[in-house]
Amino acid sequence: MIYCNGKKYICLLDFAMDFIRGKWKAILLCHLYSEPKRFLELQRITNGISQKVLNEKLKELENDELVTKTIYPEIPPKVEYYLTNKGKKLTKIIKEIEDWSIKHYPHLNNKCE
Amino acid sequence: MIYCNGKKYICLLDFAMDFIRGKWKAILLCHLYSEPKRFLELQRITNGISQKVLNEKLKELENDELVTKTIYPEIPPKVEYYLTNKGKKLTKIIKEIEDWSIKHYPHLNNKCE
């Protein structure tokens, strides 16, 4: 059993899965895999996430050191989010889950829509 | 956007992540990776899951065709759960997340307990 930051985890897998728990974080990481993105770009791509939730999820990913940001000294300020090295390695694996899904459910759009 | 079984998914990754949403399913899949296991074995290994929740999660994994079971005609009946081929492929990827966690948080037990 692992106790960390007031939470209890069964094992290191449980601990790692907590980084991507919920609907949005795995998706956000994948969208940052190819290149850094700005807040509004992420909001547009994820299509449906509120500004409040996106802000909260990005902060959680930053706290977990999977994502970091660069603030460019421009007016209005330009902020870009990108993956840390640790975040890139985790996201590479998450993208394999996406590949698994594409392979096993190629018919999904047709069947389910 | 994907609509399937009354749910709305942003993309196929979102759809796949739904299979392992929550605390238990990724852990259960990993415990079934090496060999089939019986209900009580799974309950013992996962240490803390209630019988009701374990039953529910195994049923969800069966419905999603990631896990199946064999009922042996014995008294009392012996039931073994094992991964389907599709489940094995997904679990192989989940185990990479476990490896990532072990690699990046080797100190965790010492630091956090």
Tab-separated table of C-alpha atoms in Angstrom:
chain	number	residue	atom	x	y	z
A	1	MET	CA	0.000	0.000	0.000
A	2	ILE	CA	1.303	3.466	-0.876
A	3	TYR	CA	0.303	6.579	1.032
A	4	CYS	CA	1.098	9.820	-0.779
A	5	ASN	CA	-0.277	13.367	-0.426
A	6	GLY	CA	-3.139	12.213	1.755
A	7	LYS	CA	-4.230	9.512	-0.688
A	8	LYS	CA	-3.992	5.744	-0.484
A	9	TYR	CA	-2.903	3.686	-3.496
A	10	ILE	CA	-2.997	-0.082	-3.925
A	11	CYS	CA	0.196	-0.106	-6.011
A	12	LEU	CA	2.346	2.040	-8.333
A	13	LEU	CA	-0.039	1.382	-11.221
A	14	ASP	CA	-2.916	2.789	-9.156
A	15	PHE	CA	-0.684	5.772	-8.373
A	16	ALA	CA	0.136	6.342	-12.059
A	17	MET	CA	-3.465	5.900	-13.227
A	18	ASP	CA	-4.438	8.672	-10.831
A	19	PHE	CA	-2.463	11.123	-13.019
A	20	ILE	CA	-4.852	10.471	-15.903
A	21	ARG	CA	-8.047	9.781	-13.935
A	22	GLY	CA	-11.235	11.353	-15.263
A	23	LYS	CA	-12.344	12.268	-18.754
A	24	TRP	CA	-9.886	14.942	-19.800
A	25	LYS	CA	-6.283	14.489	-18.767
A	26	ALA	CA	-5.308	11.608	-21.087
A	27	ILE	CA	-6.923	13.472	-23.982
A	28	LEU	CA	-5.113	16.723	-23.139
A	29	LEU	CA	-1.764	14.940	-22.922
A	30	CYS	CA	-2.305	13.360	-26.346
A	31	HIS	CA	-3.165	16.727	-27.872
A	32	LEU	CA	0.095	18.139	-26.510
A	33	TYR	CA	2.170	15.227	-27.840
A	34	SER	CA	2.828	16.564	-31.330
A	35	GLU	CA	3.507	20.177	-30.346
A	36	PRO	CA	2.919	22.811	-27.628
A	37	LYS	CA	-0.510	24.374	-27.642
A	38	ARG	CA	-2.206	27.462	-26.258
A	39	PHE	CA	-5.122	27.393	-23.840
A	40	LEU	CA	-7.740	28.362	-26.423
A	41	GLU	CA	-6.394	25.812	-28.913
A	42	LEU	CA	-6.763	23.080	-26.286
A	43	GLN	CA	-10.268	24.242	-25.465
A	44	ARG	CA	-11.231	24.223	-29.127
A	45	ILE	CA	-9.755	20.773	-29.800
A	46	THR	CA	-11.258	19.114	-26.725
A	47	ASN	CA	-14.615	20.472	-27.780
A	48	GLY	CA	-16.830	20.613	-24.755
A	49	ILE	CA	-14.522	21.211	-21.820
A	50	SER	CA	-15.328	24.384	-19.870
A	51	GLN	CA	-12.677	27.050	-19.267
A	52	LYS	CA	-12.821	26.316	-15.515
A	53	VAL	CA	-12.288	22.559	-15.915
A	54	LEU	CA	-9.552	22.989	-18.540
A	55	ASN	CA	-7.729	25.379	-16.229
A	56	GLU	CA	-8.084	22.948	-13.323
A	57	LYS	CA	-6.881	19.933	-15.340
A	58	LEU	CA	-3.872	21.793	-16.765
A	59	LYS	CA	-2.926	22.874	-13.237
A	60	GLU	CA	-3.147	19.269	-12.026
A	61	LEU	CA	-0.962	18.111	-14.931
A	62	GLU	CA	1.517	20.884	-14.089
A	63	ASN	CA	1.559	19.909	-10.407
A	64	ASP	CA	2.238	16.310	-11.426
A	65	GLU	CA	5.111	17.561	-13.616
A	66	LEU	CA	3.669	16.071	-16.795
A	67	VAL	CA	2.985	19.449	-18.392
A	68	THR	CA	4.721	22.788	-18.124
A	69	LYS	CA	4.113	26.166	-19.709
A	70	THR	CA	6.027	29.030	-21.246
A	71	ILE	CA	4.723	32.571	-20.835
A	72	TYR	CA	5.933	34.823	-23.637
A	73	PRO	CA	6.313	38.510	-22.709
A	74	GLU	CA	3.844	39.788	-25.258
A	75	ILE	CA	0.723	41.883	-25.012
A	76	PRO	CA	-1.659	40.139	-24.642
A	77	PRO	CA	0.566	37.499	-22.995
A	78	LYS	CA	1.011	34.311	-24.976
A	79	VAL	CA	1.031	31.111	-22.898
A	80	GLU	CA	1.988	27.755	-24.387
A	81	TYR	CA	1.584	24.410	-22.673
A	82	TYR	CA	3.920	21.535	-23.474
A	83	LEU	CA	4.847	18.099	-22.189
A	84	THR	CA	7.774	17.528	-19.844
A	85	ASN	CA	10.063	14.563	-20.616
A	86	LYS	CA	8.237	12.476	-18.024
A	87	GLY	CA	4.924	13.553	-19.538
A	88	LYS	CA	6.108	12.654	-23.061
A	89	LYS	CA	6.992	9.122	-21.967
A	90	LEU	CA	3.605	8.595	-20.330
A	91	THR	CA	1.776	10.112	-23.294
A	92	LYS	CA	3.602	7.821	-25.739
A	93	ILE	CA	2.032	4.904	-23.845
A	94	ILE	CA	-1.405	6.544	-23.746
A	95	LYS	CA	-1.194	6.919	-27.521
A	96	GLU	CA	-0.773	3.132	-27.722
A	97	ILE	CA	-4.153	2.846	-25.993
A	98	GLU	CA	-5.542	5.125	-28.698
A	99	ASP	CA	-3.975	2.861	-31.367
A	100	TRP	CA	-5.494	-0.200	-29.637
A	101	SER	CA	-8.878	1.499	-29.779
A	102	ILE	CA	-8.559	2.433	-33.453
A	103	LYS	CA	-7.503	-1.138	-34.273
A	104	HIS	CA	-10.311	-2.836	-32.355
A	105	TYR	CA	-13.136	-0.394	-33.074
A	106	PRO	CA	-12.523	0.850	-36.644
A	107	HIS	CA	-16.253	0.583	-37.340
A	108	LEU	CA	-17.255	2.565	-34.275
A	109	ASN	CA	-18.367	5.776	-35.931
A	110	ASN	CA	-20.544	3.921	-38.389
A	111	LYS	CA	-21.940	1.475	-35.890
A	112	CYS	CA	-22.636	3.768	-33.023
A	113	GLU	CA	-23.566	7.136	-34.370
B	1	MET	CA	-17.741	12.930	-31.557
B	2	ILE	CA	-18.702	9.314	-30.958
B	3	TYR	CA	-22.070	8.271	-29.559
B	4	CYS	CA	-22.184	4.707	-28.259
B	5	ASN	CA	-24.484	2.916	-25.818
B	6	GLY	CA	-26.030	6.166	-24.661
B	7	LYS	CA	-22.659	7.782	-23.934
B	8	LYS	CA	-20.814	10.564	-25.716
B	9	TYR	CA	-17.076	10.308	-26.365
B	10	ILE	CA	-14.718	12.996	-27.637
B	11	CYS	CA	-12.614	10.472	-29.577
B	12	LEU	CA	-11.556	6.810	-29.679
B	13	LEU	CA	-9.030	7.411	-26.883
B	14	ASP	CA	-11.830	8.714	-24.656
B	15	PHE	CA	-13.833	5.608	-25.619
B	16	ALA	CA	-10.943	3.268	-24.746
B	17	MET	CA	-10.115	5.031	-21.468
B	18	ASP	CA	-13.714	4.437	-20.408
B	19	PHE	CA	-12.948	0.688	-20.291
B	20	ILE	CA	-10.449	1.277	-17.485
B	21	ARG	CA	-12.091	4.264	-15.798
B	22	GLY	CA	-12.141	4.245	-11.998
B	23	LYS	CA	-9.815	2.774	-9.430
B	24	TRP	CA	-10.082	-0.965	-10.046
B	25	LYS	CA	-10.311	-2.107	-13.638
B	26	ALA	CA	-6.730	-1.405	-14.778
B	27	ILE	CA	-5.463	-3.107	-11.617
B	28	LEU	CA	-7.685	-6.151	-12.146
B	29	LEU	CA	-6.562	-6.507	-15.759
B	30	CYS	CA	-2.910	-6.417	-14.693
B	31	HIS	CA	-3.493	-9.089	-12.071
B	32	LEU	CA	-5.028	-11.319	-14.733
B	33	TYR	CA	-2.146	-10.780	-17.177
B	34	SER	CA	0.150	-13.532	-15.928
B	35	GLU	CA	-2.518	-16.201	-15.390
B	36	PRO	CA	-6.246	-16.763	-14.825
B	37	LYS	CA	-7.445	-16.106	-11.307
B	38	ARG	CA	-10.421	-16.976	-9.137
B	39	PHE	CA	-12.742	-14.411	-7.606
B	40	LEU	CA	-11.375	-14.781	-4.071
B	41	GLU	CA	-7.773	-14.579	-5.309
B	42	LEU	CA	-8.587	-11.294	-7.074
B	43	GLN	CA	-10.288	-9.970	-3.960
B	44	ARG	CA	-7.284	-10.897	-1.819
B	45	ILE	CA	-4.734	-9.391	-4.212
B	46	THR	CA	-6.614	-6.131	-4.719
B	47	ASN	CA	-6.803	-5.768	-0.963
B	48	GLY	CA	-9.694	-3.507	-0.131
B	49	ILE	CA	-12.205	-3.995	-2.915
B	50	SER	CA	-15.621	-5.152	-1.674
B	51	GLN	CA	-17.236	-8.300	-3.046
B	52	LYS	CA	-20.012	-6.188	-4.580
B	53	VAL	CA	-17.632	-3.819	-6.389
B	54	LEU	CA	-15.350	-6.641	-7.573
B	55	ASN	CA	-18.362	-8.473	-8.978
B	56	GLU	CA	-19.558	-5.299	-10.719
B	57	LYS	CA	-16.144	-4.488	-12.201
B	58	LEU	CA	-15.599	-8.042	-13.467
B	59	LYS	CA	-19.048	-7.944	-15.110
B	60	GLU	CA	-18.167	-4.634	-16.813
B	61	LEU	CA	-14.876	-6.099	-18.058
B	62	GLU	CA	-16.776	-9.147	-19.344
B	63	ASN	CA	-19.349	-6.965	-21.093
B	64	ASP	CA	-16.522	-5.036	-22.739
B	65	GLU	CA	-15.022	-8.378	-23.878
B	66	LEU	CA	-11.727	-7.777	-22.099
B	67	VAL	CA	-12.241	-10.588	-19.588
B	68	THR	CA	-14.045	-13.889	-19.801
B	69	LYS	CA	-14.565	-16.736	-17.355
B	70	THR	CA	-14.586	-20.505	-17.253
B	71	ILE	CA	-16.939	-22.278	-14.875
B	72	TYR	CA	-15.624	-25.735	-13.975
B	73	PRO	CA	-18.326	-28.330	-13.143
B	74	GLU	CA	-17.113	-28.989	-9.627
B	75	ILE	CA	-18.771	-28.797	-6.237
B	76	PRO	CA	-18.413	-26.094	-5.077
B	77	PRO	CA	-18.177	-24.631	-8.617
B	78	LYS	CA	-14.759	-23.272	-9.562
B	79	VAL	CA	-14.827	-20.068	-11.621
B	80	GLU	CA	-11.692	-18.662	-13.239
B	81	TYR	CA	-11.406	-15.259	-14.880
B	82	TYR	CA	-8.960	-14.671	-17.708
B	83	LEU	CA	-8.123	-12.085	-20.326
B	84	THR	CA	-9.457	-12.255	-23.869
B	85	ASN	CA	-7.009	-11.563	-26.699
B	86	LYS	CA	-8.278	-7.997	-26.942
B	87	GLY	CA	-7.930	-7.658	-23.160
B	88	LYS	CA	-4.367	-9.012	-23.254
B	89	LYS	CA	-3.325	-6.413	-25.811
B	90	LEU	CA	-4.791	-3.570	-23.772
B	91	THR	CA	-3.308	-4.925	-20.539
B	92	LYS	CA	0.156	-5.154	-22.114
B	93	ILE	CA	-0.062	-1.392	-22.655
B	94	ILE	CA	-1.380	-0.748	-19.136
B	95	LYS	CA	1.616	-2.647	-17.790
B	96	GLU	CA	3.833	-0.131	-19.593
B	97	ILE	CA	2.157	2.569	-17.484
B	98	GLU	CA	3.077	0.512	-14.425
B	99	ASP	CA	6.689	0.319	-15.683
B	100	TRP	CA	6.698	4.088	-16.249
B	101	SER	CA	5.530	4.562	-12.681
B	102	ILE	CA	8.165	2.220	-11.238
B	103	LYS	CA	10.855	3.990	-13.274
B	104	HIS	CA	9.847	7.520	-12.283
B	105	TYR	CA	8.833	6.907	-8.659
B	106	PRO	CA	11.258	4.233	-7.383
B	107	HIS	CA	11.572	6.121	-4.105
B	108	LEU	CA	7.847	6.409	-3.570
B	109	ASN	CA	7.388	3.937	-0.751
B	110	ASN	CA	10.197	5.505	1.230
B	111	LYS	CA	9.240	9.057	0.481
B	112	CYS	CA	5.528	8.901	0.942
B	113	GLU	CA	4.763	6.339	3.584
